[in-house]
Amino acid sequence: MSDTRPQGQPDEAMVDLLIKQVTEGLSPAEQRALDVMDSELATAYLRDLERAAAGVTLAGSTGGEPLPEALSARIAQQAAEHFAAAEHSAQPSNVADLSEVRAAAAEKARVQPPLAPSPAPAPVRATRFGGYGWLAAAACLVLAIFGWERSPPPLPPVAVVAPPPVAPPPPAQPAPPTAAEERAALLAKTDTLKIPLGATKDPAAAGVSGDVVWDPVTQRGFLHFAGLAPNDPAIHQYQIWIFDAGRDKRYPVDGGVFDVPANAGEVVIPIRASLMVRKPAAFAVTVEKPGGVVVSGREHVVALGATS
Amino acid sequence: MSPSVLQRIASGDPAAVRECIDQYGPLVWSIARRLSRTPADAEDATQEIFLDIWRSASRFDASQGSDKVFIAMIARRRLIDRLRKTSAEPPMDPVEALETIAWADPGTACETSIEAEQATRALAELRPEQRQVLELGLLHGLSQTEIAARLSMPLGTVKSFMRRGLIKVREFMNVDAERVSARI
């Protein structure tokens, strides 16, 4: 075996997380904790642990039962479709197909809002088309990044921010400040950034306007907006992303997940950056699965705000 | 040395696809049956695993292990991902079936794969309760919390047994002889 593995031994916390990943999978929070560790070391050790787990699996899988004939036939059919599609996509004429896929994806997005409850994916006969769906998603991602880098979309006028409520007479035990009050306090500081937040073309984003307030010193911030479609937390959640000019733009910093209840009006959401943000370049909100994701596919970017 | 079935798939040999299904279908199916909640889930998972195999065949490196262990790794990844995405119900394997696990015999396990033999030898060096934790976690898909509840064992002990057991197997599966003869 070639030994190009990194030097050093993983610490106990890393080993525990890697073992959990190999045996039962990680929660989003655990995955985020692993992401900030030495990735080279983690990758090498994970590979070893996966091999070990596979070895145990093989040792305990003597005399496996035969694959059912119907299932075997479906797998063979699926393989034929997969390799035919792969061969087809390698041909230059496929450029036309990509535009068709884009058009189909746009039509699908128009017909089916992203936050509408959708049935669970059916992998049995949908894998080929799942591949096309991913292609469409990737195309959207490329467009999003391309548009982001070349010409940030014009942002609609920001809604007038309601002034913070007049403080009531001090009670005996003052209640903790609301997010709106904390945001207002942050705005009063001189170092605080205020960045307009605008909608994208995603159906869930229609009518979104607001801003992001961010204090680079304390690494605290708030998302303030109106017009974002309500979500069902059991199906989707919104997730905040911070693009740090000092980091690879493919991996923005996770700013936490949040929900929008029905008839929410103006909403103020605290941003909880999972990593230090040195130079915030942009903020984005995406629609993700419940609990959020470690790396967004950016299929549904519903709000964007960039520093000038 | 003739190319493995995965290398032939990667090079575009259509006969290798059918061969792979015939050769490794029973293995994938048996793993999927154990780590899925229902038979229908196991069928879906098996199809997804084979799709992953077609997509990953070009990344197979024979110097890193056998076809079999590569496929088992792909199967485990996919099944754990599916288990994580679904509810907290345990996989369909009833706990009564635990006794039915037949570990490969170290003397004959090389017929299945060198990695199975190495893992079997490592498992033989574990205490029975340590081996049981690995069985429940790796072969039956129980979480560490579920194992602790099933065995009335502190969670910390389960974590410790799982860690020591996997590290032991990992050492036996590394080709470095000095590491194989090492501690724990």
Tab-separated table of N, CA and C in Angstrom, chain A residues 86-162:
chain	number	residue	atom	x	y	z
A	86	ALA	N	-23.826	8.075	-19.825
A	86	ALA	CA	-22.458	8.580	-19.659
A	86	ALA	C	-21.792	8.725	-21.020
A	87	GLU	N	-22.022	7.717	-21.866
A	87	GLU	CA	-21.423	7.774	-23.199
A	87	GLU	C	-22.014	8.933	-23.992
A	88	HIS	N	-23.328	9.093	-23.865
A	88	HIS	CA	-24.015	10.150	-24.596
A	88	HIS	C	-23.526	11.528	-24.148
A	89	SER	N	-23.363	11.682	-22.842
A	89	SER	CA	-22.970	12.996	-22.317
A	89	SER	C	-21.541	13.334	-22.695
A	90	ALA	N	-20.764	12.346	-23.114
A	90	ALA	CA	-19.384	12.625	-23.512
A	90	ALA	C	-19.302	13.173	-24.925
A	91	GLN	N	-20.435	13.157	-25.635
A	91	GLN	CA	-20.416	13.623	-27.022
A	91	GLN	C	-20.658	15.122	-27.078
A	92	PRO	N	-20.013	15.812	-28.056
A	92	PRO	CA	-20.142	17.271	-28.144
A	92	PRO	C	-21.573	17.739	-28.367
A	93	SER	N	-22.382	16.917	-29.048
A	93	SER	CA	-23.741	17.348	-29.354
A	93	SER	C	-24.578	17.536	-28.098
A	94	ASN	N	-24.027	17.169	-26.970
A	94	ASN	CA	-24.805	17.248	-25.746
A	94	ASN	C	-25.025	18.663	-25.265
A	95	VAL	N	-24.360	19.632	-25.869
A	95	VAL	CA	-24.580	21.024	-25.485
A	95	VAL	C	-26.041	21.383	-25.632
A	96	ALA	N	-26.636	20.891	-26.716
A	96	ALA	CA	-28.055	21.179	-26.928
A	96	ALA	C	-28.889	20.544	-25.816
A	97	ASP	N	-28.481	19.339	-25.383
A	97	ASP	CA	-29.241	18.661	-24.334
A	97	ASP	C	-29.216	19.470	-23.039
A	98	LEU	N	-28.063	20.107	-22.758
A	98	LEU	CA	-27.945	20.857	-21.525
A	98	LEU	C	-28.939	22.013	-21.506
A	99	SER	N	-29.095	22.676	-22.652
A	99	SER	CA	-30.060	23.776	-22.655
A	99	SER	C	-31.474	23.253	-22.472
A	100	GLU	N	-31.707	22.050	-23.031
A	100	GLU	CA	-33.030	21.451	-22.813
A	100	GLU	C	-33.238	21.159	-21.330
A	101	VAL	N	-32.179	20.641	-20.702
A	101	VAL	CA	-32.287	20.327	-19.280
A	101	VAL	C	-32.529	21.602	-18.483
A	102	ARG	N	-31.810	22.662	-18.848
A	102	ARG	CA	-32.010	23.936	-18.148
A	102	ARG	C	-33.460	24.405	-18.294
A	103	ALA	N	-33.965	24.313	-19.544
A	103	ALA	CA	-35.337	24.763	-19.784
A	103	ALA	C	-36.315	23.920	-18.978
A	104	ALA	N	-36.041	22.607	-18.963
A	104	ALA	CA	-36.925	21.716	-18.203
A	104	ALA	C	-36.867	22.037	-16.723
A	105	ALA	N	-35.654	22.322	-16.242
A	105	ALA	CA	-35.512	22.644	-14.819
A	105	ALA	C	-36.237	23.944	-14.485
A	106	ALA	N	-36.137	24.911	-15.395
A	106	ALA	CA	-36.814	26.189	-15.161
A	106	ALA	C	-38.320	25.993	-15.134
A	107	GLU	N	-38.799	25.155	-16.068
A	107	GLU	CA	-40.232	24.890	-16.128
A	107	GLU	C	-40.690	24.177	-14.862
A	108	LYS	N	-39.866	23.225	-14.403
A	108	LYS	CA	-40.206	22.481	-13.191
A	108	LYS	C	-40.250	23.431	-11.997
A	109	ALA	N	-39.281	24.336	-11.934
A	109	ALA	CA	-39.239	25.282	-10.827
A	109	ALA	C	-40.456	26.195	-10.847
A	110	ARG	N	-40.909	26.527	-12.083
A	110	ARG	CA	-42.075	27.399	-12.176
A	110	ARG	C	-43.322	26.677	-11.696
A	111	VAL	N	-43.421	25.413	-12.059
A	111	VAL	CA	-44.613	24.639	-11.723
A	111	VAL	C	-44.614	24.219	-10.262
A	112	GLN	N	-43.432	23.873	-9.748
A	112	GLN	CA	-43.353	23.348	-8.378
A	112	GLN	C	-42.497	24.274	-7.531
A	113	PRO	N	-43.100	25.096	-6.710
A	113	PRO	CA	-42.299	25.918	-5.807
A	113	PRO	C	-41.438	25.016	-4.926
A	114	PRO	N	-40.224	25.442	-4.621
A	114	PRO	CA	-39.302	24.564	-3.909
A	114	PRO	C	-39.745	24.214	-2.506
A	115	LEU	N	-40.606	25.039	-1.910
A	115	LEU	CA	-40.981	24.751	-0.533
A	115	LEU	C	-42.221	23.888	-0.436
A	116	ALA	N	-42.827	23.558	-1.588
A	116	ALA	CA	-43.996	22.700	-1.540
A	116	ALA	C	-43.580	21.313	-1.096
A	117	PRO	N	-44.377	20.656	-0.225
A	117	PRO	CA	-44.012	19.309	0.187
A	117	PRO	C	-43.886	18.411	-1.027
A	118	SER	N	-42.857	17.625	-1.062
A	118	SER	CA	-42.657	16.743	-2.197
A	118	SER	C	-42.527	15.316	-1.697
A	119	PRO	N	-42.950	14.360	-2.512
A	119	PRO	CA	-42.825	12.969	-2.069
A	119	PRO	C	-41.369	12.581	-1.956
A	120	ALA	N	-41.125	11.524	-1.151
A	120	ALA	CA	-39.756	11.049	-0.984
A	120	ALA	C	-39.215	10.584	-2.333
A	121	PRO	N	-37.919	10.758	-2.579
A	121	PRO	CA	-37.363	10.328	-3.858
A	121	PRO	C	-37.528	8.835	-4.044
A	122	ALA	N	-37.784	8.433	-5.284
A	122	ALA	CA	-37.940	7.018	-5.582
A	122	ALA	C	-36.723	6.555	-6.351
A	123	PRO	N	-35.745	5.982	-5.658
A	123	PRO	CA	-34.494	5.665	-6.334
A	123	PRO	C	-34.587	4.497	-7.295
A	124	VAL	N	-35.649	3.705	-7.170
A	124	VAL	CA	-35.653	2.441	-7.906
A	124	VAL	C	-35.555	2.638	-9.406
A	125	ARG	N	-36.380	3.482	-9.961
A	125	ARG	CA	-36.309	3.658	-11.393
A	125	ARG	C	-36.001	5.098	-11.778
A	126	ALA	N	-35.652	5.892	-10.789
A	126	ALA	CA	-35.457	7.308	-11.089
A	126	ALA	C	-33.999	7.716	-11.129
A	127	THR	N	-33.109	6.776	-11.002
A	127	THR	CA	-31.707	7.168	-10.864
A	127	THR	C	-31.198	7.886	-12.101
A	128	ARG	N	-31.587	7.422	-13.256
A	128	ARG	CA	-31.096	8.073	-14.463
A	128	ARG	C	-31.569	9.519	-14.493
A	129	PHE	N	-32.820	9.696	-14.169
A	129	PHE	CA	-33.340	11.053	-14.210
A	129	PHE	C	-32.829	11.856	-13.039
A	130	GLY	N	-32.527	11.150	-11.918
A	130	GLY	CA	-31.868	11.832	-10.803
A	130	GLY	C	-30.569	12.436	-11.283
A	131	GLY	N	-29.865	11.739	-12.148
A	131	GLY	CA	-28.621	12.266	-12.696
A	131	GLY	C	-28.877	13.526	-13.485
A	132	TYR	N	-29.912	13.545	-14.266
A	132	TYR	CA	-30.250	14.735	-15.026
A	132	TYR	C	-30.640	15.878	-14.098
A	133	GLY	N	-31.356	15.528	-13.015
A	133	GLY	CA	-31.733	16.561	-12.039
A	133	GLY	C	-30.511	17.192	-11.426
A	134	TRP	N	-29.524	16.374	-11.131
A	134	TRP	CA	-28.292	16.894	-10.546
A	134	TRP	C	-27.569	17.787	-11.557
A	135	LEU	N	-27.647	17.376	-12.830
A	135	LEU	CA	-27.023	18.187	-13.865
A	135	LEU	C	-27.676	19.563	-13.902
A	136	ALA	N	-29.007	19.565	-13.796
A	136	ALA	CA	-29.715	20.841	-13.794
A	136	ALA	C	-29.333	21.670	-12.583
A	137	ALA	N	-29.225	20.986	-11.426
A	137	ALA	CA	-28.840	21.693	-10.210
A	137	ALA	C	-27.441	22.272	-10.356
A	138	ALA	N	-26.553	21.489	-10.949
A	138	ALA	CA	-25.187	21.960	-11.138
A	138	ALA	C	-25.181	23.162	-12.073
A	139	ALA	N	-26.034	23.115	-13.103
A	139	ALA	CA	-26.111	24.246	-14.019
A	139	ALA	C	-26.574	25.494	-13.286
A	140	CYS	N	-27.548	25.327	-12.394
A	140	CYS	CA	-28.039	26.467	-11.606
A	140	CYS	C	-26.919	27.005	-10.729
A	141	LEU	N	-26.129	26.079	-10.173
A	141	LEU	CA	-25.028	26.491	-9.298
A	141	LEU	C	-24.010	27.296	-10.084
A	142	VAL	N	-23.676	26.799	-11.274
A	142	VAL	CA	-22.713	27.515	-12.111
A	142	VAL	C	-23.248	28.895	-12.434
A	143	LEU	N	-24.521	28.955	-12.782
A	143	LEU	CA	-25.106	30.257	-13.105
A	143	LEU	C	-25.066	31.176	-11.906
A	144	ALA	N	-25.360	30.595	-10.729
A	144	ALA	CA	-25.370	31.412	-9.516
A	144	ALA	C	-23.984	31.971	-9.237
A	145	ILE	N	-22.969	31.107	-9.335
A	145	ILE	CA	-21.607	31.561	-9.049
A	145	ILE	C	-21.160	32.551	-10.109
A	146	PHE	N	-21.489	32.230	-11.381
A	146	PHE	CA	-21.055	33.092	-12.471
A	146	PHE	C	-21.667	34.475	-12.286
A	147	GLY	N	-22.959	34.475	-12.039
A	147	GLY	CA	-23.639	35.758	-11.846
A	147	GLY	C	-23.075	36.502	-10.645
A	148	TRP	N	-22.768	35.737	-9.635
A	148	TRP	CA	-22.230	36.319	-8.403
A	148	TRP	C	-20.914	37.036	-8.692
A	149	GLU	N	-20.046	36.340	-9.428
A	149	GLU	CA	-18.698	36.868	-9.611
A	149	GLU	C	-18.655	38.003	-10.623
A	150	ARG	N	-19.493	37.893	-11.661
A	150	ARG	CA	-19.385	38.880	-12.730
A	150	ARG	C	-20.242	40.116	-12.472
A	151	SER	N	-21.465	39.895	-12.140
A	151	SER	CA	-22.347	41.047	-11.967
A	151	SER	C	-23.407	40.715	-10.935
A	152	PRO	N	-23.182	41.105	-9.721
A	152	PRO	CA	-24.172	40.833	-8.682
A	152	PRO	C	-25.533	41.382	-9.096
A	153	PRO	N	-26.577	40.620	-8.900
A	153	PRO	CA	-27.894	41.072	-9.348
A	153	PRO	C	-28.295	42.352	-8.636
A	154	PRO	N	-28.972	43.242	-9.371
A	154	PRO	CA	-29.405	44.471	-8.714
A	154	PRO	C	-30.351	44.145	-7.573
A	155	LEU	N	-30.166	44.777	-6.491
A	155	LEU	CA	-30.979	44.481	-5.324
A	155	LEU	C	-32.168	45.429	-5.281
A	156	PRO	N	-33.320	44.913	-4.951
A	156	PRO	CA	-34.484	45.788	-4.838
A	156	PRO	C	-34.331	46.709	-3.640
A	157	PRO	N	-35.128	47.764	-3.626
A	157	PRO	CA	-35.022	48.679	-2.495
A	157	PRO	C	-35.274	47.941	-1.181
A	158	VAL	N	-34.530	48.297	-0.213
A	158	VAL	CA	-34.671	47.655	1.083
A	158	VAL	C	-35.845	48.271	1.821
A	159	ALA	N	-36.599	47.416	2.434
A	159	ALA	CA	-37.750	47.921	3.180
A	159	ALA	C	-37.266	48.815	4.325
A	160	VAL	N	-38.049	49.788	4.601
A	160	VAL	CA	-37.687	50.672	5.700
A	160	VAL	C	-37.696	49.860	6.988
A	161	VAL	N	-36.607	49.937	7.673
A	161	VAL	CA	-36.492	49.167	8.908
A	161	VAL	C	-37.246	49.889	10.008
A	162	ALA	N	-38.108	49.154	10.627
A	162	ALA	CA	-38.873	49.760	11.714
A	162	ALA	C	-37.937	50.142	12.846
